[in-house]
Amino acid sequence: MKSIQFLKTISNETKLRLVSLLLENELCVCELEEILLLKQVNISKNLNSLKEASIVGSRKEKQRAFYFLSEEFMKNNFLVEHIRELKLKEETLRKDYEQFLKHEAVKDQSVYVCNIFRKEAN
Amino acid sequence: MKSIQFLKTISNETKLRLVSLLLENELCVCELEEILLLKQVNISKNLNSLKEASIVGSRKEKQRAFYFLSEEFMKNNFLVEHIRELKLKEETLRKDYEQFLKHEAVKDQSVYVCNIFRKEAN
DNA sequence: ATTGTATATTCCTTGTAAGGCATATAACAA
DNA sequence: TTGTTATATGCCTTACAAGGAATATACAAT
């Protein structure tokens, strides 16, 4: 069953965190890397498996790869609403969302460069 | 995350079929066996893992063990609604539901014995 | 006491998912 | 051209879930 594939795929912390963020906006790998503080490889791999499950789509823009939730997935209204609830209930998802907001703020006030946080850290 | 455990556990065909039926009614192992046409061992095992995930509870009545969806699980309104939708959309779940109705009909018109279908088959 | 019914548990095998690590590719920058 | 940034892929290991098969337990019926 396709529906089971959806469930199985998002029932993993990393993937759920990714989907959770993508509910807000399309994002590229390096943004996700900075927000989630996970290694690029894992993000790429997990995004890829989300893509194989038709949960996300992607588009290339120069070197960047932007990922977004698929229409097909978004049709599952109740499941989507369930995830929105988890974002309020689950600590990890809440914190990710905070990080996302910080990230968006920085993006707004300056010319965005992908590794901005990493540069500040050095 | 507990919520992930819920998702992970129900994202398996057998377990989803079980949960799907238990949305209708509490049922005992042998009833589930007859409706789903699965081996008793698998049903017991899967029910047990649903129980470990706090998705179902159980009560003993003589030799029978009746299983029902936990309050905790039922609080996830959107997730529950999602499953109800899957019951309409997914062939397997629809057929299971038909079998369930047949089973209920038999139960109503006679003194119920657990292996009634099996006896007819011989 | 013995048989039959209902359910649970244990052992075993197989499949698969997830992340680590190294490396590949692709685009752009200098 | 060479270096750097952004992303993807391949190989390996570990962990764990799922079902088969056999057996155990628990209670009921006779």
Coordinates of C-alpha atoms (C1' of nucleotides) in Angstrom, one line a residue:
Chain A
M1 CA 0.0 0.0 0.0
K2 CA 1.2 3.4 -1.0
S3 CA -0.3 5.0 2.2
I4 CA 1.8 2.7 4.3
Q5 CA 4.9 3.8 2.5
F6 CA 4.1 7.4 3.5
L7 CA 3.6 6.4 7.1
K8 CA 6.7 4.2 7.2
T9 CA 8.9 6.9 5.7
I10 CA 7.9 9.7 8.0
S11 CA 8.1 7.6 11.1
N12 CA 11.7 8.3 11.5
E13 CA 13.0 11.2 13.5
T14 CA 15.2 12.8 10.8
K15 CA 12.6 12.4 8.1
L16 CA 9.9 13.8 10.3
R17 CA 12.0 16.8 11.2
L18 CA 12.6 17.4 7.5
V19 CA 9.0 17.1 6.5
S20 CA 8.0 19.2 9.5
L21 CA 10.2 22.1 8.2
L22 CA 9.1 21.7 4.7
L23 CA 5.6 22.3 5.8
E24 CA 6.8 25.9 6.3
N25 CA 8.6 26.5 3.1
E26 CA 10.7 24.9 0.4
L27 CA 14.3 24.7 1.6
C28 CA 17.6 23.7 0.1
V29 CA 20.0 21.1 1.6
C30 CA 22.4 23.5 3.1
E31 CA 19.6 25.5 4.8
L32 CA 18.3 22.2 6.3
E33 CA 21.9 21.4 7.3
E34 CA 22.2 24.6 9.3
I35 CA 18.7 24.5 10.8
L36 CA 18.8 20.9 11.9
L37 CA 22.6 20.7 12.6
L38 CA 22.9 17.3 10.9
K39 CA 25.5 16.2 8.4
Q40 CA 24.9 16.9 4.8
V41 CA 25.1 13.3 3.8
N42 CA 22.3 12.3 6.1
I43 CA 20.1 15.1 4.9
S44 CA 20.7 14.3 1.3
K45 CA 20.0 10.6 1.9
N46 CA 16.9 11.2 3.9
L47 CA 15.6 13.7 1.4
N48 CA 16.3 11.1 -1.3
S49 CA 14.3 8.5 0.4
L50 CA 11.5 11.0 1.0
K51 CA 11.6 11.6 -2.7
E52 CA 11.4 7.9 -3.6
A53 CA 8.3 7.7 -1.4
S54 CA 6.9 10.7 -3.4
I55 CA 6.7 12.8 -0.2
V56 CA 8.9 15.5 -1.5
G57 CA 9.9 16.9 -4.9
S58 CA 12.9 18.9 -5.8
R59 CA 14.2 21.5 -8.2
K60 CA 17.7 22.7 -9.0
E61 CA 18.7 26.3 -8.9
K62 CA 22.3 26.7 -9.8
Q63 CA 24.2 24.5 -7.3
R64 CA 21.3 24.4 -4.9
A65 CA 18.7 21.7 -4.7
F66 CA 15.5 22.9 -3.2
Y67 CA 13.0 20.4 -1.7
F68 CA 9.3 20.8 -1.1
L69 CA 6.4 18.6 -0.1
S70 CA 4.7 16.9 -3.0
E71 CA 1.1 17.7 -4.0
E72 CA 0.3 14.0 -3.6
F73 CA 1.5 14.0 0.0
M74 CA -0.3 17.2 0.8
K75 CA -3.5 15.6 -0.2
N76 CA -3.4 13.6 3.0
N77 CA -5.1 16.4 4.9
F78 CA -5.5 14.5 8.2
L79 CA -2.0 13.2 8.1
V80 CA -0.6 16.7 7.4
E81 CA -2.7 18.1 10.3
H82 CA -1.4 15.4 12.5
I83 CA 2.2 16.5 11.7
R84 CA 1.3 20.1 12.4
E85 CA 0.1 19.0 15.8
L86 CA 3.3 17.1 16.5
K87 CA 5.2 20.3 15.7
L88 CA 3.5 21.8 18.7
K89 CA 3.8 18.8 21.0
E90 CA 7.3 17.5 20.3
E91 CA 10.2 19.3 21.8
T92 CA 12.6 18.5 18.9
L93 CA 10.2 19.8 16.3
R94 CA 9.4 22.9 18.2
K95 CA 13.1 23.7 18.5
D96 CA 13.7 23.1 14.9
Y97 CA 11.0 25.5 14.1
E98 CA 12.6 28.2 16.3
Q99 CA 15.9 27.6 14.4
F100 CA 14.0 27.9 11.2
L101 CA 12.6 31.3 12.2
K102 CA 16.1 32.6 13.2
H103 CA 17.3 31.4 9.9
E104 CA 14.6 33.1 8.0
A105 CA 15.3 36.3 9.9
V106 CA 18.9 36.3 8.8
K107 CA 17.9 35.5 5.2
D108 CA 15.6 38.6 5.2
Q109 CA 18.1 41.1 6.4
S110 CA 21.1 40.3 4.2
V111 CA 22.2 38.8 1.0
Y112 CA 21.8 35.2 1.8
V113 CA 24.8 33.0 1.7
C114 CA 24.3 29.4 2.4
N115 CA 27.0 28.8 5.0
I116 CA 26.4 32.0 6.9
F117 CA 26.1 30.3 10.3
R118 CA 29.2 28.2 9.8
K119 CA 31.2 31.3 8.9
E120 CA 30.1 33.0 12.1
A121 CA 31.1 30.0 14.1
N122 CA 34.8 30.1 13.0
Chain B
M1 CA 9.5 10.5 20.3
K2 CA 6.5 8.6 21.4
S3 CA 4.5 10.0 18.4
I4 CA 7.1 8.4 16.1
Q5 CA 6.6 5.1 17.8
F6 CA 2.9 5.3 17.0
L7 CA 3.6 6.0 13.3
K8 CA 6.3 3.4 13.0
T9 CA 4.2 0.7 14.6
I10 CA 1.1 1.3 12.4
S11 CA 3.1 1.6 9.2
N12 CA 3.0 -2.1 8.7
E13 CA 0.2 -3.8 6.7
T14 CA -0.8 -6.4 9.3
K15 CA -0.8 -3.9 12.2
L16 CA -2.7 -1.3 10.2
R17 CA -5.3 -3.9 9.3
L18 CA -5.6 -4.8 13.0
V19 CA -5.9 -1.2 14.1
S20 CA -8.3 -0.5 11.3
L21 CA -10.7 -3.2 12.5
L22 CA -10.3 -2.3 16.2
L23 CA -11.7 1.2 15.2
E24 CA -15.0 -0.6 14.8
N25 CA -15.0 -2.7 17.9
E26 CA -13.0 -4.5 20.4
L27 CA -12.2 -8.0 19.1
C28 CA -10.5 -11.1 20.4
V29 CA -7.6 -12.9 18.7
C30 CA -9.7 -15.7 17.2
E31 CA -12.1 -13.3 15.7
L32 CA -9.3 -11.3 14.1
E33 CA -7.9 -14.6 12.9
E34 CA -11.1 -15.4 11.1
I35 CA -11.6 -11.9 9.6
L36 CA -8.1 -11.4 8.5
L37 CA -7.3 -15.0 7.6
L38 CA -3.9 -14.7 9.1
K39 CA -2.1 -17.2 11.4
Q40 CA -2.8 -16.9 15.1
V41 CA 0.8 -16.5 15.9
N42 CA 1.2 -13.4 13.7
I43 CA -1.9 -11.8 15.1
S44 CA -0.8 -12.4 18.7
K45 CA 2.7 -11.1 18.0
N46 CA 1.5 -8.0 16.1
L47 CA -1.1 -7.3 18.8
N48 CA 1.6 -7.6 21.4
S49 CA 3.8 -5.1 19.6
L50 CA 0.8 -2.7 19.3
K51 CA 0.4 -3.1 23.0
E52 CA 4.0 -2.3 23.7
A53 CA 3.5 0.8 21.7
S54 CA 0.5 1.7 23.8
I55 CA -1.8 1.6 20.8
V56 CA -4.0 -1.1 22.1
G57 CA -5.0 -2.5 25.5
S58 CA -6.4 -5.9 26.3
R59 CA -8.6 -7.7 28.7
K60 CA -9.1 -11.4 29.4
E61 CA -12.5 -13.0 29.4
K62 CA -12.2 -16.7 30.2
Q63 CA -9.8 -18.1 27.5
R64 CA -10.3 -15.1 25.3
A65 CA -8.2 -12.1 25.0
F66 CA -10.0 -9.0 23.7
Y67 CA -8.1 -6.1 22.3
F68 CA -9.2 -2.5 21.9
L69 CA -7.6 0.8 20.9
S70 CA -6.1 2.7 23.8
E71 CA -7.4 6.1 25.0
E72 CA -4.0 7.5 24.5
F73 CA -3.9 6.4 20.9
M74 CA -7.5 7.6 20.2
K75 CA -6.4 11.1 21.4
N76 CA -4.6 11.5 18.1
N77 CA -7.7 12.7 16.3
F78 CA -6.1 13.5 13.0
L79 CA -4.2 10.3 12.9
V80 CA -7.3 8.4 13.7
E81 CA -9.2 10.2 11.0
H82 CA -6.4 9.5 8.6
I83 CA -6.8 5.8 9.2
R84 CA -10.5 6.1 8.7
E85 CA -9.8 7.6 5.3
L86 CA -7.4 4.8 4.5
K87 CA -10.2 2.3 5.2
L88 CA -12.2 3.8 2.4
K89 CA -9.2 4.2 0.0
E90 CA -7.3 1.0 0.5
E91 CA -8.6 -2.2 -1.1
T92 CA -7.3 -4.5 1.6
L93 CA -8.8 -2.5 4.4
R94 CA -12.1 -2.2 2.7
K95 CA -12.3 -6.0 2.2
D96 CA -11.3 -6.6 5.8
Y97 CA -14.2 -4.4 6.8
E98 CA -16.6 -6.4 4.6
Q99 CA -15.4 -9.6 6.3
F100 CA -15.9 -7.9 9.7
L101 CA -19.5 -7.1 8.8
K102 CA -20.2 -10.7 7.8
H103 CA -18.6 -11.9 11.0
E104 CA -20.8 -9.5 13.0
A105 CA -23.9 -10.8 11.2
V106 CA -23.1 -14.4 12.2
K107 CA -22.3 -13.3 15.7
D108 CA -25.7 -11.7 16.0
Q109 CA -27.8 -14.6 14.8
S110 CA -26.4 -17.5 16.8
V111 CA -24.6 -18.3 20.0
Y112 CA -21.1 -17.3 19.0
V113 CA -18.4 -19.9 18.9
C114 CA -15.0 -18.7 18.0
N115 CA -14.1 -21.2 15.3
I116 CA -17.4 -21.1 13.5
F117 CA -16.0 -20.4 10.1
R118 CA -13.4 -23.1 10.5
K119 CA -16.1 -25.6 11.3
E120 CA -18.1 -24.7 8.2
A121 CA -15.0 -25.1 6.1
N122 CA -14.5 -28.8 7.1
Chain C
dA1 C1' -7.5 -37.1 33.7
dT2 C1' -7.6 -36.2 29.1
dT3 C1' -8.7 -33.7 25.1
dG4 C1' -9.6 -29.4 22.8
dT5 C1' -9.6 -24.5 22.3
dA6 C1' -7.5 -19.8 22.8
dT7 C1' -3.5 -17.4 23.2
dA8 C1' 1.5 -16.4 24.1
dT9 C1' 6.5 -17.2 23.8
dT10 C1' 10.9 -18.7 22.0
dC11 C1' 14.2 -19.5 18.5
dC12 C1' 15.6 -18.7 13.9
dT13 C1' 16.1 -16.5 9.4
dT14 C1' 15.6 -12.8 6.2
dG15 C1' 15.0 -8.2 4.8
dT16 C1' 15.7 -3.6 5.2
dA17 C1' 16.6 1.0 7.1
dA18 C1' 19.9 4.3 9.1
dG19 C1' 24.0 6.4 9.7
dG20 C1' 29.4 6.6 9.2
dC21 C1' 32.9 7.3 6.0
dA22 C1' 34.9 8.1 1.7
dT23 C1' 34.3 9.7 -2.7
dA24 C1' 32.0 11.5 -6.9
dT25 C1' 29.9 15.1 -9.5
dA26 C1' 28.4 19.7 -10.7
dA27 C1' 28.5 24.6 -10.7
dC28 C1' 30.7 28.6 -9.7
dA29 C1' 34.7 31.7 -8.3
dA30 C1' 39.3 33.5 -8.7
Chain D
dT1 C1' 43.2 25.8 -14.1
dT2 C1' 42.6 25.2 -9.5
dG3 C1' 39.9 25.7 -5.5
dT4 C1' 35.6 25.9 -3.1
dT5 C1' 30.8 25.2 -2.4
dA6 C1' 26.5 22.4 -2.8
dT7 C1' 24.9 18.0 -3.4
dA8 C1' 24.8 13.0 -4.4
dT9 C1' 26.3 8.1 -4.4
dG10 C1' 28.5 3.8 -3.0
dC11 C1' 30.2 0.6 0.4
dC12 C1' 30.0 -1.1 5.0
dT13 C1' 28.1 -2.1 9.6
dT14 C1' 24.6 -2.2 12.9
dA15 C1' 20.0 -2.6 14.5
dC16 C1' 15.7 -4.1 14.3
dA17 C1' 11.2 -5.7 12.5
dA18 C1' 8.5 -9.5 10.6
dG19 C1' 7.1 -13.8 9.8
dG20 C1' 7.9 -19.2 10.0
dA21 C1' 8.0 -23.2 13.0
dA22 C1' 7.6 -25.4 17.2
dT23 C1' 6.3 -25.3 21.7
dA24 C1' 4.3 -23.5 26.1
dT25 C1' 0.5 -22.0 29.0
dA26 C1' -4.1 -21.5 30.4
dC27 C1' -8.6 -22.5 30.7
dA28 C1' -12.9 -25.3 29.5
dA29 C1' -15.4 -29.4 28.5
dT30 C1' -16.3 -34.1 29.0

